Tab-separated table of C-alpha atoms in Angstrom:
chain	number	residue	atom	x	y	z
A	1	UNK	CA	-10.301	14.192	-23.533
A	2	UNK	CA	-7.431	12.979	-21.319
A	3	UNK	CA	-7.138	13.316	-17.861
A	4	UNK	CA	-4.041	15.802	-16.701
A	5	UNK	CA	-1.904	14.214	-13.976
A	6	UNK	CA	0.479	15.449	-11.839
A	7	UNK	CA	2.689	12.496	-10.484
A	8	UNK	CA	3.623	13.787	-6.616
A	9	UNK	CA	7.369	12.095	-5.898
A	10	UNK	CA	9.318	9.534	-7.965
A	11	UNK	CA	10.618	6.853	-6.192
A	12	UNK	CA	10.439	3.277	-5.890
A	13	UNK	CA	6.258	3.625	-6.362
A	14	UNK	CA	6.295	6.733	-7.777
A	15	UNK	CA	8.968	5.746	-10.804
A	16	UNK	CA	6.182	3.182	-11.328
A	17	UNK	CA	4.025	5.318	-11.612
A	18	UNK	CA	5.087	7.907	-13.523
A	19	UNK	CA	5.724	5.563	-16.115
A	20	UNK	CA	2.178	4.365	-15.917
A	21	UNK	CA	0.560	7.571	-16.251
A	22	UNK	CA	2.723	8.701	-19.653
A	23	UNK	CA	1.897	4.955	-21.262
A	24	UNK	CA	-2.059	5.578	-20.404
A	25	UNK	CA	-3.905	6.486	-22.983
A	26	UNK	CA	-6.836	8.378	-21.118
A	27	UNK	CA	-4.307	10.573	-18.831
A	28	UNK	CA	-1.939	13.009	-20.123
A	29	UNK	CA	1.114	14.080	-17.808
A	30	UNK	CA	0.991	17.203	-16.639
A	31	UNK	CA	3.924	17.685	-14.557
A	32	UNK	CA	6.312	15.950	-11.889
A	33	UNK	CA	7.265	16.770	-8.422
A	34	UNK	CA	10.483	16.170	-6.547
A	35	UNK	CA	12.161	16.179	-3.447
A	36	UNK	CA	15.779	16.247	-4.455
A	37	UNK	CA	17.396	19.209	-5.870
A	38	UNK	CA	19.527	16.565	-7.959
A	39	UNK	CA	16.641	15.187	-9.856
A	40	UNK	CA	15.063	19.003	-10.691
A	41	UNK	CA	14.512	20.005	-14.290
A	42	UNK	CA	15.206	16.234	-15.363
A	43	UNK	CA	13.202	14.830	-18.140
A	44	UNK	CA	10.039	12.857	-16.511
A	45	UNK	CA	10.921	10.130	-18.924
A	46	UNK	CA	14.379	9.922	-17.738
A	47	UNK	CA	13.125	9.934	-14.027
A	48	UNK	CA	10.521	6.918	-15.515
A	49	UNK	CA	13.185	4.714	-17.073
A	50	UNK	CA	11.906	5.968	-20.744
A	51	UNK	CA	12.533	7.842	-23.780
A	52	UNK	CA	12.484	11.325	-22.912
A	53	UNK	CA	8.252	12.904	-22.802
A	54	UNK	CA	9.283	16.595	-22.626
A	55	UNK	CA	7.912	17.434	-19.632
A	56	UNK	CA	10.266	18.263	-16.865
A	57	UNK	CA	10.541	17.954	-12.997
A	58	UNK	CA	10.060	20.739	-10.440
A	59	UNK	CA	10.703	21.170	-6.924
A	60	UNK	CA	7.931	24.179	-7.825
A	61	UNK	CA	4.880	22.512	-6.144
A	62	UNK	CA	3.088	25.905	-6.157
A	63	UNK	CA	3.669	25.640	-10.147
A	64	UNK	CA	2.431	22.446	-10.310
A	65	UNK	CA	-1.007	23.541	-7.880
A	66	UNK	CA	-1.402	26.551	-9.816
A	67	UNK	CA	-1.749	24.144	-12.893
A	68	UNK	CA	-5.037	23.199	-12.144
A	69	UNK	CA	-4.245	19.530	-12.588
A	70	UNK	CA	-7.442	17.187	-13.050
A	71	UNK	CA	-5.334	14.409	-9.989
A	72	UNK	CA	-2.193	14.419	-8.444
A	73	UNK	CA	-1.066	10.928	-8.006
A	74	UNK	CA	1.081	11.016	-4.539
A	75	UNK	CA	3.694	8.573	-3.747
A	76	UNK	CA	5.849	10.670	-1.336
A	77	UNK	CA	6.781	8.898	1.395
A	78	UNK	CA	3.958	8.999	4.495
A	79	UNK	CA	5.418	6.565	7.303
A	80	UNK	CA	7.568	8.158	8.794
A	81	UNK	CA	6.567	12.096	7.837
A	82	UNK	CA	2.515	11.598	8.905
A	83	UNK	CA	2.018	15.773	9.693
A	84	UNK	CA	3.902	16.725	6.229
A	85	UNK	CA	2.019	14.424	3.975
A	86	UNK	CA	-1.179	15.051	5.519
A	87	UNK	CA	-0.451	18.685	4.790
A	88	UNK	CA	0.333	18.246	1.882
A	89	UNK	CA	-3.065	16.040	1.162
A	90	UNK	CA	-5.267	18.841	2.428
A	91	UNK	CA	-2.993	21.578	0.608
A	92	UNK	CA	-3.846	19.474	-2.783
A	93	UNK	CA	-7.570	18.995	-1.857
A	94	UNK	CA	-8.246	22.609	-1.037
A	95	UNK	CA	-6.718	23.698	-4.338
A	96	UNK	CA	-9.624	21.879	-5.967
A	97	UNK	CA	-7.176	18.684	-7.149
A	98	UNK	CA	-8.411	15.027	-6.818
A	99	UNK	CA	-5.580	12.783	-5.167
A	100	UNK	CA	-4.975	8.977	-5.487
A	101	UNK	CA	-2.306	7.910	-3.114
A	102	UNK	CA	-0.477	5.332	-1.640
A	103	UNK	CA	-0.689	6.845	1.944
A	104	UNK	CA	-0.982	7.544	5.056
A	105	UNK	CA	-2.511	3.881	4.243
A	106	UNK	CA	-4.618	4.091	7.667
A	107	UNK	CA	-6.724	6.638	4.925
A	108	UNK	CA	-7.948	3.865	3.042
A	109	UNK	CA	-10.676	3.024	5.427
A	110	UNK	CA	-10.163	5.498	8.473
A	111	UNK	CA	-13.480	4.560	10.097
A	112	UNK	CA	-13.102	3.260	13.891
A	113	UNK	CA	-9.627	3.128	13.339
A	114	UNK	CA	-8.000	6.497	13.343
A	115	UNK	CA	-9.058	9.336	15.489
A	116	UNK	CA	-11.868	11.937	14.055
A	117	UNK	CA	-9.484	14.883	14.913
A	118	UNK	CA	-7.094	13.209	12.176
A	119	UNK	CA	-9.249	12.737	9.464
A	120	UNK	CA	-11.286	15.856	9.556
A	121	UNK	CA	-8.850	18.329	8.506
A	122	UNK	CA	-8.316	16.223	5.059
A	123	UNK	CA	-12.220	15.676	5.021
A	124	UNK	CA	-13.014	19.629	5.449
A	125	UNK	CA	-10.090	20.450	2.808
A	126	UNK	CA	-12.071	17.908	0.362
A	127	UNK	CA	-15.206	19.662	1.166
A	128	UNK	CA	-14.032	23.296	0.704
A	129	UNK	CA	-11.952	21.871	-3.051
A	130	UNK	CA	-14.518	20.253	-4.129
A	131	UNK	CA	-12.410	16.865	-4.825
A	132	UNK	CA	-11.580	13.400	-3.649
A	133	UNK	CA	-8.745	11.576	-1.983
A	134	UNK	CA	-8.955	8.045	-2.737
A	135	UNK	CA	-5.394	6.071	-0.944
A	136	UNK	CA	-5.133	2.817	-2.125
A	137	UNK	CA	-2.526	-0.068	-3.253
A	138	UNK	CA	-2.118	-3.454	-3.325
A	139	UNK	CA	-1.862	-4.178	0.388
A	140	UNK	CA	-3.223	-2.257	2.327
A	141	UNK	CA	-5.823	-2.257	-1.227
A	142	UNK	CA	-6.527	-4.711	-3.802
A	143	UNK	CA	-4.856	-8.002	-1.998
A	144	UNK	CA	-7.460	-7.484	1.191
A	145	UNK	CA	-10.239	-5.291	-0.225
A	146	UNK	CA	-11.783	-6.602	-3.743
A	147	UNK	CA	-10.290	-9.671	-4.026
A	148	UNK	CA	-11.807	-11.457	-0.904
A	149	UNK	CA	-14.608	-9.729	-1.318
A	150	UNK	CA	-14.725	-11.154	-5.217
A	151	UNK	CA	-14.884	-14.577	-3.560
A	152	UNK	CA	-16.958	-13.657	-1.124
A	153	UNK	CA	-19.574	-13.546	-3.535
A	154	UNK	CA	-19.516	-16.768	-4.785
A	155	UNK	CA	-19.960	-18.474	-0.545
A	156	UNK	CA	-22.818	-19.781	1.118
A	157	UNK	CA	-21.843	-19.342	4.660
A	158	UNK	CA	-18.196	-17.464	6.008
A	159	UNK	CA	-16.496	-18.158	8.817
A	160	UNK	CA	-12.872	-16.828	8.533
A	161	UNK	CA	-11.383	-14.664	5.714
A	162	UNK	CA	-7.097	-14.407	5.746
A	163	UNK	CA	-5.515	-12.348	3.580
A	164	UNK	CA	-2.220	-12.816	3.744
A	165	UNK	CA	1.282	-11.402	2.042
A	166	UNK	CA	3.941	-14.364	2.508
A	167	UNK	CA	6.847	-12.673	0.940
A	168	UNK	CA	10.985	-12.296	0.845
A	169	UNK	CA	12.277	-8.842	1.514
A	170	UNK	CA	15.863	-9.162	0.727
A	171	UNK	CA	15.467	-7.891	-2.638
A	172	UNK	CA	12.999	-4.697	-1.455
A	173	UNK	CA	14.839	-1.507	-2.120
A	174	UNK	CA	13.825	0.502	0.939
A	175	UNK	CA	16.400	0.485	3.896
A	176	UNK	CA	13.754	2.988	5.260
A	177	UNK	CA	11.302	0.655	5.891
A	178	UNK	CA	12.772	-2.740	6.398
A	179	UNK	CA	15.521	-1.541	9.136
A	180	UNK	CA	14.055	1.922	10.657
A	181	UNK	CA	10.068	0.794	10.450
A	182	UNK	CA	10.153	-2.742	10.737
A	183	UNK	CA	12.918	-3.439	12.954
A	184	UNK	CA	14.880	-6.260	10.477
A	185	UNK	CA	18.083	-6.556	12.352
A	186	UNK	CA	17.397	-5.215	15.296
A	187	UNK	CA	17.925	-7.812	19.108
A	188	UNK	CA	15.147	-8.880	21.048
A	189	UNK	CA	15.105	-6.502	23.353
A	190	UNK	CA	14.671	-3.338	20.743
A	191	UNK	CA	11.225	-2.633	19.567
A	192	UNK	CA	10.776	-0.413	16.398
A	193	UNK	CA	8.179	1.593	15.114
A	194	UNK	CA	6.027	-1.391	13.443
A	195	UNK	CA	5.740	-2.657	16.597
A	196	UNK	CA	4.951	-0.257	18.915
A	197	UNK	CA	1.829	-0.876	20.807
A	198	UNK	CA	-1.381	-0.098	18.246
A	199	UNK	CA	0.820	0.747	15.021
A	200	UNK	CA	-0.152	-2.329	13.364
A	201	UNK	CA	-3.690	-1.828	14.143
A	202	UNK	CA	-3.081	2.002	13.326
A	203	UNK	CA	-1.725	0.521	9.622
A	204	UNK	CA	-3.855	-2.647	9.305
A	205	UNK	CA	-6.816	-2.014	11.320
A	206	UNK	CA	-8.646	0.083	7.965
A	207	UNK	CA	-8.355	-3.573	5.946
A	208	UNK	CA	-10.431	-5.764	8.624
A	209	UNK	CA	-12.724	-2.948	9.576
A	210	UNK	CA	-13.454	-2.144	5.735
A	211	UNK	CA	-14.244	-6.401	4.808
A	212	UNK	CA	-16.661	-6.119	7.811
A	213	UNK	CA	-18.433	-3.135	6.469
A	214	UNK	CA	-18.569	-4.562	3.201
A	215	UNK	CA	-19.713	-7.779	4.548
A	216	UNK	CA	-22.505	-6.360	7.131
A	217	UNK	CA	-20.062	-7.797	10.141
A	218	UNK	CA	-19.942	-6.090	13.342
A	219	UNK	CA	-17.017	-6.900	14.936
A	220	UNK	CA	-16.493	-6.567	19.218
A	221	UNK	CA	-12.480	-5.563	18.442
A	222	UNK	CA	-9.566	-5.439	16.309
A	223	UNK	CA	-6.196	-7.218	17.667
A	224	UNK	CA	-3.244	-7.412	16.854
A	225	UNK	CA	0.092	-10.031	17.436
A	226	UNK	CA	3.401	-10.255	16.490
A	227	UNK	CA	6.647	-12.944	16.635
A	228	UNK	CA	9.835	-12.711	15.766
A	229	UNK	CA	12.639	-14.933	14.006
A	230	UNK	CA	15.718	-14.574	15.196
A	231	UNK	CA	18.436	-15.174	12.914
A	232	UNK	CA	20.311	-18.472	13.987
A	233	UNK	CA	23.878	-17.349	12.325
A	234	UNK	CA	24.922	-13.870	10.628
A	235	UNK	CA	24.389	-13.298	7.253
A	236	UNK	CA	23.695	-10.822	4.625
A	237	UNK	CA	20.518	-9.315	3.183
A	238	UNK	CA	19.197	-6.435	1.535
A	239	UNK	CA	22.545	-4.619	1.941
A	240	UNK	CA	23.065	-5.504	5.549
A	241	UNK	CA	25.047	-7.707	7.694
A	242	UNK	CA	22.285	-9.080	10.132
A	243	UNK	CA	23.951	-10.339	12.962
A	244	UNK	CA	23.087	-13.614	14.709
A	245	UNK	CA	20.456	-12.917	17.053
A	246	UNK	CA	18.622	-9.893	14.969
A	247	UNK	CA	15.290	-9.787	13.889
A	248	UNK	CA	15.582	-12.084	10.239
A	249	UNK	CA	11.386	-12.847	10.033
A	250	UNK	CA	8.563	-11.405	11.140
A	251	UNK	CA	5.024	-12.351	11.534
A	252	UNK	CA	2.072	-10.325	12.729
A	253	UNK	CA	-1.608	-10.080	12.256
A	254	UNK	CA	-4.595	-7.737	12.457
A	255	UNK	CA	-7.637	-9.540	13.695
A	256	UNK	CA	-11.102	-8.583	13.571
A	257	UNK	CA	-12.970	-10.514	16.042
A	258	UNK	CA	-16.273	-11.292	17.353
A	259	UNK	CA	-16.741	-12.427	20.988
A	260	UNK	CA	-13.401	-13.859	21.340
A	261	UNK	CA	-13.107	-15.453	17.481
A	262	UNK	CA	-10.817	-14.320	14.788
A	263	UNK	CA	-13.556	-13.331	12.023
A	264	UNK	CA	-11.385	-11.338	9.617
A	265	UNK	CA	-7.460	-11.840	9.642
A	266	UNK	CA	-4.808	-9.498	8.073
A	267	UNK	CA	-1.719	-11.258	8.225
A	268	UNK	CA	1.841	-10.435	6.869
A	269	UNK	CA	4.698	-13.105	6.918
A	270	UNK	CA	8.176	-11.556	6.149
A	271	UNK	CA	11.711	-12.961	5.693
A	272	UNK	CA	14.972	-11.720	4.764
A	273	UNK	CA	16.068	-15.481	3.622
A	274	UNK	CA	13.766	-18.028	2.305
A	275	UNK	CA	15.164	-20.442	4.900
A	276	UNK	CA	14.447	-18.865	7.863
A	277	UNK	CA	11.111	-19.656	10.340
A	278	UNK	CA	10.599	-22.654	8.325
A	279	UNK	CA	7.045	-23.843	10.518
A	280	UNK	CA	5.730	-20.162	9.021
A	281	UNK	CA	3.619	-19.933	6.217
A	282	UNK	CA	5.207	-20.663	2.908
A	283	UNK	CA	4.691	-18.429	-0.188
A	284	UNK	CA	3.834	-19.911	-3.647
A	285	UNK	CA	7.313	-18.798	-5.828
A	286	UNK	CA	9.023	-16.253	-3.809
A	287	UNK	CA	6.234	-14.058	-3.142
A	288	UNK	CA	2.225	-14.328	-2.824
A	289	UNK	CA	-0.395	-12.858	-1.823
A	290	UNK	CA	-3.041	-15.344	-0.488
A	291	UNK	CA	-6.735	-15.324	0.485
A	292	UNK	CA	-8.199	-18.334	2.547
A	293	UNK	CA	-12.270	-18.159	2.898
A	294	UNK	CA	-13.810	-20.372	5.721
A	295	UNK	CA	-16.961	-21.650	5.304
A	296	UNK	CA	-18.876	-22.868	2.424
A	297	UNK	CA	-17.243	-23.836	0.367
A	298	UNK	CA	-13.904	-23.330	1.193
A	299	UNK	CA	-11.427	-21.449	-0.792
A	300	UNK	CA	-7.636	-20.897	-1.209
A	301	UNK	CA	-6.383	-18.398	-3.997
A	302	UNK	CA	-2.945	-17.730	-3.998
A	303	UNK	CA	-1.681	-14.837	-6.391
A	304	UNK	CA	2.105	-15.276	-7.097
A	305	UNK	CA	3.385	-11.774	-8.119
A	306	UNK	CA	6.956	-11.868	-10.712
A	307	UNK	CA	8.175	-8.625	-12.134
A	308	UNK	CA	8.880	-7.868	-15.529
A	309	UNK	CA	12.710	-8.640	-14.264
A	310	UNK	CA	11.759	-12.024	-11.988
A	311	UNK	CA	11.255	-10.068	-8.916
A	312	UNK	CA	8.726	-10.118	-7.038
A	313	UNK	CA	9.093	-6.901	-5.019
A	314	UNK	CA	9.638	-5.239	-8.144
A	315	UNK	CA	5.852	-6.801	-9.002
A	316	UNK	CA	4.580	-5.772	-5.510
A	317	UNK	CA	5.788	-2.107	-6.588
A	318	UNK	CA	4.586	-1.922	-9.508
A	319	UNK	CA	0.488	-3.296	-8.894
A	320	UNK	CA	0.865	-0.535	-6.164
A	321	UNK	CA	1.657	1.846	-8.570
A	322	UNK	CA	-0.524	0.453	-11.222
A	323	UNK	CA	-3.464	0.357	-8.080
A	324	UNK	CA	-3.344	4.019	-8.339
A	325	UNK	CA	-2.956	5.265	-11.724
A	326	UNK	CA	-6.020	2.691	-13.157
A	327	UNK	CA	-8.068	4.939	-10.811
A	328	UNK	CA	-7.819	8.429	-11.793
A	329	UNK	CA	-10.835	8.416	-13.866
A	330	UNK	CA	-12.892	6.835	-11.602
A	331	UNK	CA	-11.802	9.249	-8.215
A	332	UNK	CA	-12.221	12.398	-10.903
A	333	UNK	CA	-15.725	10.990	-11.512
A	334	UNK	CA	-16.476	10.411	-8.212
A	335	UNK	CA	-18.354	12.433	-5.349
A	336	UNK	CA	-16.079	15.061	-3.216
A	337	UNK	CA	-15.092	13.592	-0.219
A	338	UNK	CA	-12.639	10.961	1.306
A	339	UNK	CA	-12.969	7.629	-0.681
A	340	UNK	CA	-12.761	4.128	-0.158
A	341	UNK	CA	-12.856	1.209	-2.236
A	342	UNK	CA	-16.154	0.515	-1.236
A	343	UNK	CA	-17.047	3.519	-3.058
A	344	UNK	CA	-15.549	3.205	-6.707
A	345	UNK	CA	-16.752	0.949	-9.160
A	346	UNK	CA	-14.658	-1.631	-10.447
A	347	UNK	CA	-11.326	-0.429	-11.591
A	348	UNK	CA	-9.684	-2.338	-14.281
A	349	UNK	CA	-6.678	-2.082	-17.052
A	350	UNK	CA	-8.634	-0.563	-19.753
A	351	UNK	CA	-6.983	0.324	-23.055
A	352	UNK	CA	-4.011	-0.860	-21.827
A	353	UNK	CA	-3.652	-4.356	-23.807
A	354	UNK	CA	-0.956	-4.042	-25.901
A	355	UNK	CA	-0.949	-4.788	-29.921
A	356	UNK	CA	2.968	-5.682	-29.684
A	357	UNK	CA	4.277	-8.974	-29.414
């Protein structure tokens, strides 16, 4: 019998993933919540970008709870509203509802990186419901949890695992996050939320600590670094005139270290124009995510990520999406609690293959 789902927001990952949820064939959608008055009592398959499904949105999230769904998949936006969506978590949890989500993404592996006080409200709500939150995605999630551990299976000895996203974000529809969280734009002497002291480790820190539990690695401390590319002439990107001088790259990384030796490396490298901090890191296409393994042997697997419409933000989106929706059966079979990726077997695209073309 199919799964019901509830699909929790519907915007740039949640469109995604509304669509993914009515093409599965072991889930069954069960309703859709929104934010915006605008978008209430709108066909989901209208909010998904396909023929209309007959079920319709609702700013009703009591409705929706009261529905007994078997998982809520929640997309809602977590960055910059942490007390609201961790509210809402334990609100979902305590009615007895599993949750896959794509954040807070610090959830995906909280351990030794985010204060007890903050996880054990969601972890008693979980406890008194009965269910499971399991927050996942492509990065933090699949890029820098089972794929370097996939080829960590195959190594003799490892030095240094790097997982890296080397990617353009001039087509990535979220002002939000690219100007407000990130800082793209801003001068030198500005520093925005990203890159506040311990917000990258806050954000990152749950990928390097959960490769070293996975891998039996105790690691001394987590660090983190950032640099900056200032733009060498104004241009325009993403819907904004960046002026000469404003933030136009940005490269940080998460480092899990032993004694005073990078072990375990989360590393982003962002641009707003291909051209820009040239000596940087290069992507494979426009946009990769890439793994480098140390040791023996040696190993360098880049994964090149192009939407159904060339894009590869639109990709990045959608295997975030995708990440989440995959999972349902496996977080409704799953013990209650607060779940990592550690803890699920291995999730793949099942019945999805397509007999068309």
């Amino acid at each position: 019998m199919a799964l019901r789902v509830v699909q929790w927001s519907t915007g740039n990952v949640g469109r995604w993933a509304l669509r993914g949820i009515i093409d599965h064939p072991g889930l069954e959608l069960a309703g859709v919540w929104v934010s915006s008055p605008a978008k209430d009592g709108l066909d989901a398959g209208e909010l998904a970008g396909v023929e209309p499904v007959g079920i319709r949105a609702t700013t009703d999230a009591d409705r929706l709870i009261a529905a007994k769904p078997d998982c809520v998949v929640y997309t809602a936006m977590a960055d910059n509203r942490l007390p609201e969506a961790i509210d809402d978590l334990c609100r979902l949890l305590r009615a007895g509802i599993d949750v896959v989500a794509s954040g807070p993404v610090f959830l995906s592996y909280p351990e030794g990186t985010v204060p007890p006080e903050v996880v054990e409200p969601i972890r008693q709500a979980a406890a008194e419901g009965g269910s499971s939150l399991w927050v996942n995605g492509i990065d933090p999630g699949w890029a820098n949890d089972w794929l370097p551990l996939l080829l960590s299976g195959t190594c003799q000895r490892i030095d240094l695992i790097r997982c890296s996203e080397i990617t353009d974000y001039s087509t990535y529809d979220n002002p939000l996050v690219l100007f407000d969280i990130m800082g793209f734009g801003s001068s030198p002497d500005q520093t925005p939320l990203l890159l506040q002291p311990g917000v990258l480790t806050l954000a990152w820190g749950s990928v390097v600590r959960q490769l070293a539990a996975a891998l039996d690695v105790t690691l001394d401390s987590v660090v983190e670094h950032h640099e900056r590319f200032a733009a060498p002439e104004e241009f325009t990107a993403a819907g904004r005139t960046i002026a000469e001088g404003g933030m136009a790259a940005l490269r940080f990384t998460v480092s899990g270290m032993v004694g005073d030796r990078p072990v375990l490396v989360l590393e982003h490298v962002t641009r707003l124009r291909a051209d820009h901090a040239p000596d940087w890191p290069q992507p494979v296409g426009t946009g990769c995510y890439r793994v480098e393994v140390t040791g023996e042997p040696n190993y360098v697997v880049d994964v090149r990520l192009t939407g159904g419409d060339g894009d590869h933000n639109t990709a990045g989106v959608a295997a975030t999406a995708m990440r989440l929706v995959n999972a349902v059966p496996a977080v409704v079979a799953a013990a209650p609690g607060l779940l990592t990726a550690l803890d699920l077997p291995l999730t793949t695209g099942r019945g999805l293959v397509s007999a068309k073309g």
